[in-house]
């Protein structure tokens, strides 16, 4: 009996049948172009794309959604092209499709990998229901740059936490069987260094030394490969003078060589063509040559491959073997998705109807949203409010906004589909009066255009102040608009935009019982606010269930447990500021000026990485270290809930390798555990440090573990905990 062919054999036989142009076609991805269910296009760009689909010169489409549209395009390729190789349909499902979870930076604040995986599962369930089979997520760029708007899309500044999140999100998207109709291929992006865009200006150059590249930037990508991510996206930036899209060191030597990645690499949007203005490629044809040689397997929307690659092969500039390798990788993922078995596997209109905005999804994103909230400050325990609290004033335009809390990168979601804070609050009590204060943001703010900010028209101010004066407690909802962070949203000021700080100050003057509820997509320089306002709740942009999640925290039905995944600076001048920095040779204050400091600012951040309070208190004691086995160093501490209500705490472990051949940071997160404790309850939390935690990459990209002394800290943030020492030999 003939044996069933393996996937690799099936790919071999397909490759044998394919013309060079058809192979190059697999490497070509087009953006959506016309209403596929309408009349066939007769001219222009859409007609050309339509023609290419029929010829089998397109391997993938992005930004086409809906089972009907996707089925129609798939049908063209499957039925009309010579070999009928199905398309793979990609889309930016960054934090949900219709039902939105919190922005990824907010999710990172939960430090809850189970919840994060579940959230990605929900996103995959909805996205796959509309016919999609591939998301351009997770973004796992480590970044220390709050000026860079895309920090909202990632897991923050830390490599250890970021690697865990990468794994959880990939697992959530891809599930345990990629061929199931409710799982989608994930894409680890942007490989690599995009989070280090100089001065935080998007698309800018990144210059990263080997120690930071190997130890901070690359590990989340390695974790993604280990988690079996199917695709990787490169990026727009230069890395040390070479566009990452044309970078064979990254893509061939490391990704496909050292790490053995066998999925495919997609370029970023037109990043192959952008190698021309970068000054790396002479023209589009040269860019196609360089991209292919460097291992960029699929060209997103720059048409460089479809126009020039076959010619490059014919005239001997590009070895056809490289094309074969790229096509093999792309076909492999299509086989794994089950598209060859049934190209319409994801196109079930009943499922589409049933899954979008499913009740279970609402429950899931509400849970994720509550877990993402960080209590930054709670002097005098203004929060939680009593359920029978009287005379609550709610002030600020964002409090009454059903759109902005959805955050950026929410391409498919419906406008105003979020629960506003005011709505959430009103489901608890009627004791609420609202004043908007000055209007700050334009109502038609969108993903495509810059948000307009009002810094002059104060109308609405007096009314808000009068309301505050006449209230027992004031909930001020202030921050950034949901479209003020995200791609191409770099800022040079990180304070509250427009007249919001003026409003806060005016309110505070008449009523000091102010709770500041922040909505924002990145760390902000809220220094005056922190020095003056007694209670501050960081709620980021929490997605569809934002208002309900915040209301539950405000009234104590959920005890906040989030911890900052990124440092909050005091001022822009401190940036980049991050917890795992290196020591200078002059770290300590001197009576004279000659030590490492600013003359006009302290060195410490406003809020450190890992910071976050609870309505209860946690006491740490009994640090124990057992280093008798250098390969399994055990470090434990006792954590007690010494307050009056139950709560969750993220217990964090940091180490410092005291002396090393390549200097190690003053602190590095190497373990964490989120525990739940009833009032009065204690728990011993133990971490085991192995080579993986104790070693590092040297300048040759070799992983080394060096004997010597380590400092260790177990605590509640990167700045506070029990400290001890151990040695390994
Ligand atoms: C972004 C990518 C995104 C792509 C497709 C680009 O501008 O950098 O992250 O996946 O567009 O929308």
XYZ file of C-alpha atoms and ligand atoms in Angstrom:
741
model
C 0.000 0.000 0.000
C 1.349 3.411 -0.961
C 2.391 5.439 2.059
C 0.774 8.816 2.668
C 3.217 11.493 1.541
C 4.843 13.600 4.230
C 4.388 17.365 4.163
C 7.971 17.788 2.979
C 7.370 15.363 0.121
C 4.204 17.176 -0.844
C 6.156 20.437 -0.872
C 8.870 18.818 -3.021
C 6.390 17.690 -5.610
C 4.685 21.076 -5.692
C 8.017 22.841 -6.085
C 8.853 20.593 -9.023
C 5.693 21.640 -10.796
C 6.051 25.360 -10.157
C 7.450 27.820 -12.672
C 9.907 30.395 -11.391
C 7.179 33.053 -11.617
C 4.788 30.924 -9.590
C 7.438 30.404 -6.938
C 8.073 34.118 -6.726
C 4.302 34.582 -6.555
C 4.198 32.654 -3.291
C 6.631 35.211 -1.901
C 4.335 38.077 -2.794
C 1.775 39.534 -0.406
C -0.757 42.150 -1.461
C -2.932 44.434 0.574
C -6.707 44.098 0.061
C -7.807 45.954 -3.002
C -11.450 45.862 -3.897
C -14.741 44.587 -2.654
C -14.295 40.991 -3.753
C -17.986 40.348 -3.624
C -18.667 43.226 -6.026
C -17.910 43.515 -9.734
C -14.517 42.453 -11.064
C -12.179 45.478 -11.337
C -11.618 46.770 -14.833
C -8.520 48.868 -14.522
C -5.662 50.154 -12.378
C -3.964 48.547 -9.460
C -6.943 46.397 -8.438
C -7.186 44.880 -11.904
C -3.479 44.052 -11.801
C -3.768 42.343 -8.419
C -6.792 40.427 -9.652
C -4.840 39.298 -12.680
C -1.897 38.237 -10.498
C -4.208 36.190 -8.286
C -5.448 34.287 -11.320
C -1.887 33.658 -12.491
C -0.830 32.275 -9.102
C 1.481 35.218 -8.505
C 0.165 35.993 -5.024
C 0.911 33.891 -1.939
C -0.923 35.930 0.654
C -3.303 38.821 1.203
C -3.517 41.156 4.146
C -6.382 43.339 5.266
C -9.075 41.235 3.621
C -11.683 40.170 6.189
C -15.017 38.403 6.319
C -15.825 34.839 5.329
C -17.538 35.926 2.129
C -14.703 38.157 0.901
C -12.016 35.684 1.847
C -13.843 32.763 0.258
C -14.196 34.743 -2.967
C -10.478 35.514 -3.221
C -9.521 32.010 -2.193
C -11.799 30.701 -4.897
C -10.071 32.751 -7.590
C -6.699 31.302 -6.656
C -7.832 27.749 -6.022
C -10.067 27.448 -9.064
C -8.476 29.736 -11.617
C -4.715 29.625 -11.032
C -2.756 26.771 -12.607
C -1.731 24.980 -9.391
C -4.477 26.240 -7.092
C -2.199 26.889 -4.127
C -4.353 28.490 -1.408
C -3.680 31.958 -0.065
C -2.856 32.659 3.561
C -4.820 35.641 4.930
C -3.053 37.891 7.428
C -4.275 40.757 9.576
C -3.144 42.819 12.538
C -5.066 41.135 15.333
C -3.116 42.924 18.019
C -5.428 42.804 21.043
C -8.592 41.278 19.738
C -10.661 41.413 16.592
C -14.098 42.821 17.486
C -14.174 42.161 21.212
C -11.091 43.971 22.403
C -8.795 43.003 25.208
C -6.554 45.620 26.847
C -3.647 46.922 24.779
C -0.703 44.502 25.054
C 1.319 46.795 27.353
C -1.630 46.755 29.761
C -1.911 42.983 29.567
C 1.791 42.790 30.374
C 1.018 44.642 33.627
C -1.023 41.631 34.754
C 2.077 39.407 34.871
C -0.520 36.671 34.459
C 0.503 34.311 31.699
C -2.630 32.221 31.859
C -4.833 35.256 31.392
C -2.652 36.565 28.562
C -2.792 33.241 26.754
C -6.566 33.185 27.147
C -6.852 36.679 25.784
C -4.884 35.722 22.655
C -7.127 32.645 22.343
C -10.194 34.879 22.270
C -8.586 37.058 19.596
C -7.769 33.974 17.516
C -11.255 32.600 17.932
C -12.850 35.752 16.531
C -10.255 36.393 13.837
C -10.422 32.836 12.539
C -14.212 33.090 12.481
C -14.020 35.842 9.856
C -11.779 33.730 7.645
C -8.348 34.880 8.830
C -5.605 32.391 9.472
C -2.638 34.518 10.435
C -2.084 37.442 12.814
C 0.816 39.882 12.758
C 1.271 39.521 16.501
C 2.736 39.332 19.058
C 5.003 42.349 18.903
C 7.826 41.377 21.212
C 10.150 44.339 20.787
C 11.782 45.176 24.085
C 11.680 48.934 24.542
C 12.973 51.470 27.033
C 11.498 54.298 25.042
C 8.146 55.683 26.179
C 8.407 58.394 23.515
C 7.980 55.599 20.972
C 4.226 55.150 20.483
C 4.491 51.464 19.708
C 5.350 50.493 23.275
C 1.579 50.049 23.651
C 1.830 47.009 21.385
C 4.513 45.189 23.350
C 5.324 43.677 26.714
C 7.432 46.541 28.052
C 11.087 46.920 28.938
C 12.067 43.574 30.375
C 13.434 40.613 28.497
C 12.529 37.914 30.996
C 8.919 39.041 31.349
C 8.754 39.766 27.611
C 9.894 36.251 26.755
C 7.230 34.680 28.946
C 4.570 36.890 27.396
C 5.765 36.032 23.887
C 5.297 32.374 24.658
C 1.868 32.828 26.232
C 0.518 34.890 23.347
C 1.860 32.535 20.684
C 0.301 29.607 22.481
C -2.967 31.481 22.698
C -3.044 32.280 18.972
C -1.735 28.971 17.659
C -3.301 26.614 20.194
C -2.107 23.029 20.204
C -3.225 22.208 16.687
C -2.764 24.803 13.985
C -5.014 22.993 11.573
C -8.092 23.583 13.734
C -10.399 26.214 12.241
C -10.203 28.357 15.370
C -6.418 28.660 15.609
C -4.235 31.035 13.611
C -0.537 31.346 12.866
C 1.267 33.921 14.992
C 4.024 36.286 13.905
C 6.827 37.427 16.203
C 7.762 40.984 15.282
C 9.786 43.116 14.595
C 13.033 41.272 14.118
C 14.978 43.070 15.485
C 15.780 46.186 17.440
C 12.796 48.310 16.374
C 12.041 49.151 20.017
C 15.348 51.033 20.178
C 14.355 53.633 17.564
C 16.669 56.564 18.236
C 15.081 59.353 20.303
C 11.839 57.371 20.212
C 10.984 58.625 16.720
C 9.187 55.903 14.814
C 10.951 54.222 11.890
C 14.250 55.668 13.126
C 17.641 54.014 13.265
C 18.643 51.620 16.029
C 22.232 51.287 17.164
C 22.543 48.463 19.651
C 25.748 47.011 21.049
C 26.266 43.259 21.100
C 25.691 42.805 24.825
C 22.282 44.509 24.723
C 21.341 42.898 21.423
C 22.157 39.374 22.577
C 20.935 39.636 26.159
C 17.999 42.024 25.946
C 16.631 42.267 22.414
C 16.976 38.773 20.934
C 15.881 36.453 23.791
C 12.124 37.068 23.374
C 12.499 36.060 19.707
C 14.390 32.947 20.705
C 11.558 32.201 23.151
C 9.078 32.693 20.316
C 10.917 30.193 18.120
C 11.024 27.740 21.025
C 7.252 28.233 21.336
C 6.987 27.184 17.681
C 5.903 30.511 16.256
C 5.171 29.989 12.570
C 6.249 33.337 11.182
C 8.529 36.247 11.999
C 8.257 39.824 10.701
C 11.318 41.979 10.235
C 11.053 45.748 10.447
C 11.617 49.238 9.160
C 14.757 50.086 11.071
C 18.438 49.955 10.413
C 20.272 47.893 12.970
C 23.848 49.064 13.327
C 23.824 50.422 9.807
C 22.027 47.593 7.992
C 18.275 47.485 7.362
C 16.915 44.533 9.313
C 15.011 43.524 6.167
C 18.320 43.063 4.364
C 20.174 41.664 7.318
C 21.523 38.145 6.780
C 23.272 38.073 10.116
C 19.890 38.333 11.850
C 17.746 36.303 9.485
C 20.086 33.703 8.091
C 22.834 33.271 10.683
C 20.795 33.615 13.844
C 17.110 33.016 13.112
C 17.283 30.268 10.514
C 20.797 29.088 11.359
C 21.556 29.056 15.048
C 17.895 28.839 16.135
C 16.732 26.486 13.388
C 13.549 28.413 12.594
C 11.652 26.608 9.829
C 8.684 28.934 9.362
C 8.888 32.004 7.131
C 9.887 35.641 7.444
C 7.523 38.341 6.212
C 8.878 41.815 5.528
C 7.250 44.748 7.228
C 4.965 46.906 5.085
C 7.074 47.874 2.059
C 10.252 47.488 4.090
C 11.921 45.797 1.120
C 11.318 48.881 -1.010
C 12.375 51.120 1.880
C 15.903 49.796 1.594
C 16.217 52.251 -1.315
C 15.642 55.491 0.670
C 17.734 53.973 3.469
C 20.648 54.034 1.047
C 21.212 50.278 1.099
C 19.711 49.278 -2.246
C 20.092 51.153 -5.510
C 16.594 50.505 -6.785
C 13.642 48.146 -6.317
C 15.292 45.346 -8.260
C 18.408 45.559 -6.104
C 16.171 45.633 -3.019
C 14.491 42.409 -4.178
C 17.906 40.809 -4.579
C 19.138 41.928 -1.158
C 15.898 40.997 0.600
C 15.901 37.466 -0.795
C 19.573 36.923 -0.076
C 19.090 38.100 3.493
C 16.232 35.662 4.083
C 13.149 37.889 3.857
C 10.810 35.225 2.474
C 7.672 37.200 1.763
C 7.356 40.756 0.475
C 4.542 42.735 2.099
C 3.148 45.160 -0.428
C 6.287 46.556 -2.041
C 5.949 44.451 -5.236
C 9.738 44.174 -5.336
C 9.701 40.393 -5.626
C 6.805 40.038 -8.025
C 8.338 42.616 -10.331
C 12.023 41.817 -10.169
C 12.910 38.567 -8.466
C 12.411 36.204 -11.407
C 14.666 38.431 -13.502
C 17.254 38.491 -10.713
C 17.312 34.705 -10.785
C 17.486 34.554 -14.576
C 20.455 36.882 -14.773
C 22.276 34.987 -12.054
C 22.112 37.562 -9.268
C 20.000 35.381 -7.012
C 20.403 31.625 -6.685
C 17.071 29.869 -7.339
C 17.797 27.698 -4.307
C 17.101 30.725 -2.112
C 13.736 31.180 -3.779
C 12.978 27.480 -3.303
C 13.862 27.728 0.355
C 11.549 30.704 0.873
C 8.671 29.003 -0.969
C 9.205 25.789 0.947
C 8.844 27.705 4.214
C 5.671 29.458 3.082
C 4.069 26.259 1.783
C 4.960 24.479 4.994
C 2.921 26.927 7.054
C 0.009 26.643 4.621
C 0.088 22.869 4.973
C 0.223 23.160 8.749
C -2.805 25.443 8.726
C -4.679 22.745 6.840
C -5.264 25.020 3.859
C -4.364 22.348 1.344
C -6.886 19.956 2.868
C -9.606 22.581 2.782
C -8.807 26.097 1.590
C -12.188 27.263 2.932
C -11.661 25.802 6.363
C -11.878 29.248 7.954
C -14.820 30.444 5.895
C -17.877 29.394 7.787
C -20.482 32.198 7.880
C -22.454 30.581 10.726
C -19.354 30.482 12.869
C -18.647 34.082 11.934
C -22.125 35.082 13.138
C -21.827 33.086 16.301
C -18.330 33.960 17.533
C -18.085 37.732 17.125
C -18.791 39.548 20.390
C -19.558 36.203 22.040
C -20.543 36.477 25.715
C -17.578 34.321 26.699
C -15.293 36.781 24.965
C -16.784 39.700 26.878
C -16.233 37.797 30.130
C -12.657 36.951 29.117
C -11.611 40.470 28.195
C -13.264 41.856 31.353
C -11.175 39.497 33.453
C -8.020 40.467 31.528
C -8.871 44.163 31.905
C -9.240 43.987 35.682
C -5.954 42.136 35.960
C -4.179 44.792 33.884
C -4.955 47.715 36.212
C -2.111 49.049 38.354
C -2.703 50.933 41.592
C 0.182 53.403 41.544
C -0.602 55.248 44.745
C -3.325 55.104 47.412
C -2.576 57.532 50.198
C -5.225 57.540 52.896
C -6.927 54.607 51.178
C -9.278 56.769 49.131
C -9.915 53.628 47.121
C -11.878 51.446 47.150
C -15.005 53.555 47.447
C -17.770 52.305 49.697
C -20.695 50.960 47.684
C -22.920 53.547 49.339
C -20.528 56.423 48.696
C -22.491 59.638 48.181
C -21.825 62.580 45.895
C -19.290 61.167 43.474
C -18.053 63.602 40.845
C -16.662 62.210 37.615
C -14.605 64.680 35.609
C -12.733 64.467 32.325
C -13.611 63.900 28.722
C -12.166 60.380 28.687
C -14.622 59.273 31.394
C -17.469 59.537 28.938
C -15.642 58.073 25.956
C -16.620 54.697 24.469
C -13.954 54.809 21.787
C -10.645 55.970 23.188
C -10.351 53.207 25.849
C -10.366 50.682 22.995
C -6.797 51.839 22.339
C -4.886 51.811 19.089
C -4.424 48.885 16.672
C -8.087 47.923 16.691
C -8.627 47.873 12.973
C -11.744 45.715 12.841
C -13.471 46.862 15.984
C -16.583 49.014 15.847
C -16.324 52.627 16.851
C -17.739 53.398 20.289
C -18.122 49.706 21.102
C -16.395 50.031 24.487
C -18.010 50.479 27.879
C -17.123 53.971 29.098
C -16.025 54.544 32.667
C -19.175 56.513 33.322
C -21.332 53.622 32.120
C -19.389 51.170 34.266
C -19.777 53.369 37.315
C -23.476 53.965 36.776
C -24.105 50.243 36.815
C -23.071 50.481 40.495
C -24.637 53.687 41.715
C -26.806 56.680 40.894
C -24.740 58.952 43.121
C -22.706 60.124 40.156
C -22.550 63.579 38.569
C -20.453 64.202 35.507
C -18.686 67.265 34.149
C -16.530 66.958 31.072
C -14.202 69.886 31.734
C -12.564 71.419 28.657
C -12.844 69.438 25.469
C -9.393 67.967 24.733
C -9.564 65.600 21.748
C -11.276 65.736 18.365
C -14.211 63.323 18.090
C -13.189 61.946 14.711
C -9.691 60.872 15.852
C -8.636 57.778 13.907
C -5.834 55.324 13.255
C -4.828 57.194 10.119
C -4.525 60.783 11.261
C -2.993 62.671 14.087
C -5.152 63.412 17.124
C -5.911 67.127 17.558
C -5.401 68.468 21.067
C -7.009 71.546 22.586
C -4.606 73.590 24.705
C -6.427 76.914 24.672
C -10.212 76.748 24.915
C -11.043 76.482 28.611
C -14.799 76.281 28.302
C -16.147 73.622 30.611
C -13.477 74.289 33.253
C -15.658 76.320 35.646
C -18.475 73.831 35.562
C -16.100 70.979 36.437
C -14.565 72.926 39.308
C -18.006 73.820 40.665
C -19.035 70.170 40.599
C -15.829 69.114 42.357
C -16.433 71.693 45.076
C -19.849 70.301 45.767
C -18.813 66.600 45.846
C -17.425 64.215 48.436
C -14.981 62.498 46.134
C -13.754 63.312 42.630
C -12.838 60.679 40.078
C -10.725 62.420 37.432
C -10.294 60.438 34.227
C -7.363 61.868 32.299
C -4.699 60.676 29.910
C -3.922 60.134 26.268
C -6.411 59.518 23.531
C -6.444 55.909 22.324
C -4.988 57.012 19.022
C -2.159 59.013 20.593
C -0.058 55.894 20.917
C 0.610 53.174 18.381
C 2.506 53.304 15.103
C 3.852 56.714 14.064
C 2.680 58.247 17.359
C 5.999 59.343 18.813
C 5.795 62.126 21.388
C 8.421 64.458 22.835
C 6.209 65.330 25.791
C 4.791 62.656 28.019
C 2.614 64.792 30.216
C -1.178 64.953 30.143
C -2.069 66.417 26.737
C -3.846 69.741 26.392
C -5.554 71.411 29.336
C -5.882 68.285 31.462
C -3.247 69.176 34.057
C -4.733 72.666 34.402
C -8.091 71.038 35.013
C -6.652 68.650 37.580
C -4.933 71.481 39.450
C -8.068 73.602 39.462
C -10.149 70.712 40.799
C -7.566 69.796 43.405
C -7.610 73.351 44.709
C -11.271 73.018 45.700
C -11.372 69.346 46.659
C -8.406 67.217 47.728
C -10.283 63.917 47.673
C -9.174 63.232 44.154
C -8.681 59.839 42.563
C -6.768 60.146 39.304
C -7.742 57.446 36.846
C -5.199 57.404 34.061
C -5.884 56.147 30.557
C -2.793 56.015 28.404
C -0.786 53.822 26.060
C 2.667 54.324 27.554
C 4.502 55.557 30.643
C 3.880 59.234 31.342
C 5.696 61.945 33.254
C 2.992 62.532 35.863
C 5.306 64.095 38.406
C 3.110 66.910 39.777
C 0.196 64.494 39.840
C 2.161 61.950 41.879
C 3.406 64.544 44.328
C -0.067 65.936 44.968
C -2.906 63.597 44.124
C -3.514 61.008 46.873
C -4.690 58.117 44.717
C -3.674 57.169 41.189
C -4.985 54.213 39.235
C -3.260 53.273 35.970
C -5.880 51.806 33.637
C -4.087 52.107 30.284
C -6.549 51.414 27.481
C -8.483 48.391 28.602
C -10.564 47.514 25.557
C -14.257 46.720 25.197
C -14.942 46.167 28.898
C -12.820 49.092 30.125
C -15.525 50.907 32.087
C -16.810 47.802 33.837
C -13.300 46.707 34.792
C -12.381 50.076 36.286
C -15.689 50.330 38.159
C -15.091 46.930 39.748
C -11.695 48.078 40.976
C -13.002 51.453 42.153
C -15.653 49.741 44.305
C -13.328 46.984 45.527
C -14.997 44.055 43.781
C -11.600 43.380 42.281
C -8.458 44.094 44.266
C -5.836 45.518 41.877
C -2.794 43.303 41.334
C -1.017 44.748 38.283
C 2.655 45.728 38.259
C 4.304 48.132 35.867
C 6.009 46.456 32.895
C 7.809 49.736 32.119
C 9.467 52.395 34.224
C 7.678 55.731 34.585
C 10.197 58.586 34.248
C 10.027 61.847 36.173
C 10.980 63.834 33.140
C 11.748 63.334 29.478
C 15.428 64.080 30.124
C 15.795 60.831 32.104
C 14.888 58.684 29.078
C 16.031 56.008 28.458
C 15.424 55.016 32.053
C 14.987 51.333 32.925
C 15.574 49.190 35.969
C 18.173 46.776 34.592
C 20.786 49.404 33.865
C 24.509 49.120 34.409
C 26.419 50.677 37.233
C 28.697 53.551 36.322
C 32.150 53.784 37.861
C 30.793 56.625 39.980
C 27.415 55.427 41.192
C 27.315 57.062 44.651
C 26.763 60.680 45.691
C 29.911 62.702 46.350
C 30.274 66.012 48.176
C 31.476 67.506 44.895
C 29.735 67.240 41.525
C 31.856 64.477 40.016
C 29.491 61.521 40.244
C 26.943 60.138 37.838
C 23.846 62.294 38.214
C 21.852 65.219 36.853
C 22.210 68.670 38.364
C 18.495 69.349 37.928
C 16.828 65.977 38.468
C 17.232 62.925 40.682
C 18.314 59.640 39.097
C 15.395 57.605 40.384
C 12.289 57.114 38.284
C 8.840 58.231 39.316
C 7.576 54.642 39.472
C 9.955 51.724 38.993
C 9.467 48.632 36.903
C 7.471 46.035 38.831
C 5.685 48.611 41.014
C 2.015 48.211 41.836
C -0.008 48.373 45.065
C -3.026 46.494 46.365
C -5.921 47.246 48.712
C -4.167 44.943 51.127
C -0.504 44.775 52.249
C 2.066 42.078 51.716
C 4.936 41.479 54.099
C 8.078 39.706 52.995
C 10.236 37.745 55.453
C 12.542 34.746 55.915
C 14.688 34.954 52.816
C 16.412 31.597 52.432
C 19.124 30.712 49.972
C 20.482 27.261 49.287
C 23.337 27.334 46.817
C 24.853 23.959 47.667
C 24.057 22.877 44.118
C 25.287 25.562 41.695
C 23.007 24.190 38.976
C 19.903 24.538 41.153
C 20.163 27.472 43.511
C 17.048 27.692 45.641
C 15.845 31.054 46.872
C 12.669 31.445 48.857
C 10.781 33.930 51.000
C 7.654 34.007 53.014
C 4.926 36.351 51.833
C 2.091 37.296 54.155
C -1.095 39.154 53.419
C -1.043 41.385 56.466
C -3.968 43.566 55.432
C -7.683 43.178 55.786
C -8.800 41.807 52.413
C -7.703 39.013 50.135
C -5.456 39.938 47.250
C -2.938 38.857 44.675
C 0.747 39.682 44.690
C 3.362 39.277 41.982
C 6.407 38.048 43.875
C 9.503 39.059 41.918
C 13.028 37.707 41.975
C 16.012 39.711 40.771
C 19.693 38.835 40.615
C 22.942 40.645 40.053
C 26.014 38.845 38.835
C 28.580 40.869 40.794
C 31.617 40.449 38.548
C 31.520 39.159 34.995
C 33.656 39.175 31.860
C 30.903 41.198 30.209
C 29.437 43.432 32.905
C 25.936 42.488 34.039
C 23.149 44.914 34.985
C 22.599 46.004 38.587
C 19.431 43.929 38.646
C 17.775 41.424 36.331
C 14.372 39.830 36.732
C 14.832 36.053 36.728
C 11.623 34.765 38.223
C 8.134 35.793 39.300
C 5.038 34.156 40.644
C 1.575 35.588 41.029
C 0.026 34.318 44.234
C -3.345 34.794 45.826
C -3.587 35.199 49.592
C -6.589 35.575 51.873
C -6.310 38.191 54.630
C -3.840 36.901 57.199
C -2.628 34.061 55.008
C 1.077 33.354 54.296
C 2.862 31.410 51.657
C 6.428 30.364 51.073
C 7.426 31.166 47.508
C 10.438 29.357 46.102
C 12.436 29.988 42.951
C 15.094 27.751 41.445
C 17.932 29.399 39.565
C 19.630 27.288 36.935
C 22.221 28.047 34.256
C 19.463 29.591 32.140
C 18.938 32.300 34.753
C 22.529 32.688 35.926
C 24.295 32.872 32.569
C 24.461 35.437 29.794
C 25.564 35.879 26.187
C 29.100 37.088 25.609
C 30.239 39.162 22.633
C 30.512 36.046 20.436
C 26.899 35.161 21.143
C 27.991 32.208 23.232
C 25.999 31.525 26.384
C 28.302 31.411 29.393
C 27.846 30.817 33.093
C 30.670 32.234 35.152
C 31.468 31.212 38.714
C 31.340 33.903 41.365
C 29.104 35.936 43.626
C 25.533 36.975 43.035
C 23.192 39.321 44.817
C 19.599 38.246 44.973
C 16.405 40.066 45.864
C 12.861 38.812 46.342
C 10.322 41.565 46.556
C 7.284 43.490 45.526
C 8.961 45.623 42.832
C 12.361 46.093 41.228
C 13.155 48.579 43.999
C 11.912 46.939 47.154
C 12.603 43.525 48.617
C 14.679 41.224 50.810
C 18.268 40.893 49.690
C 20.925 38.237 50.104
C 24.014 36.736 48.472
C 25.224 33.433 47.143
C 28.144 32.018 45.234
C 28.353 29.463 42.479
C 31.413 27.549 41.386
C 3.572 47.624 10.909
C 3.423 46.144 11.167
C 2.089 45.665 10.673
C 1.992 45.975 9.186
C 0.725 45.489 8.536
C 3.247 47.985 9.474
O 3.135 49.350 9.302
O 4.866 48.035 11.232
O 3.618 45.874 12.529
O 1.910 44.303 10.922
O 2.065 47.381 9.017
O -0.363 46.226 8.892
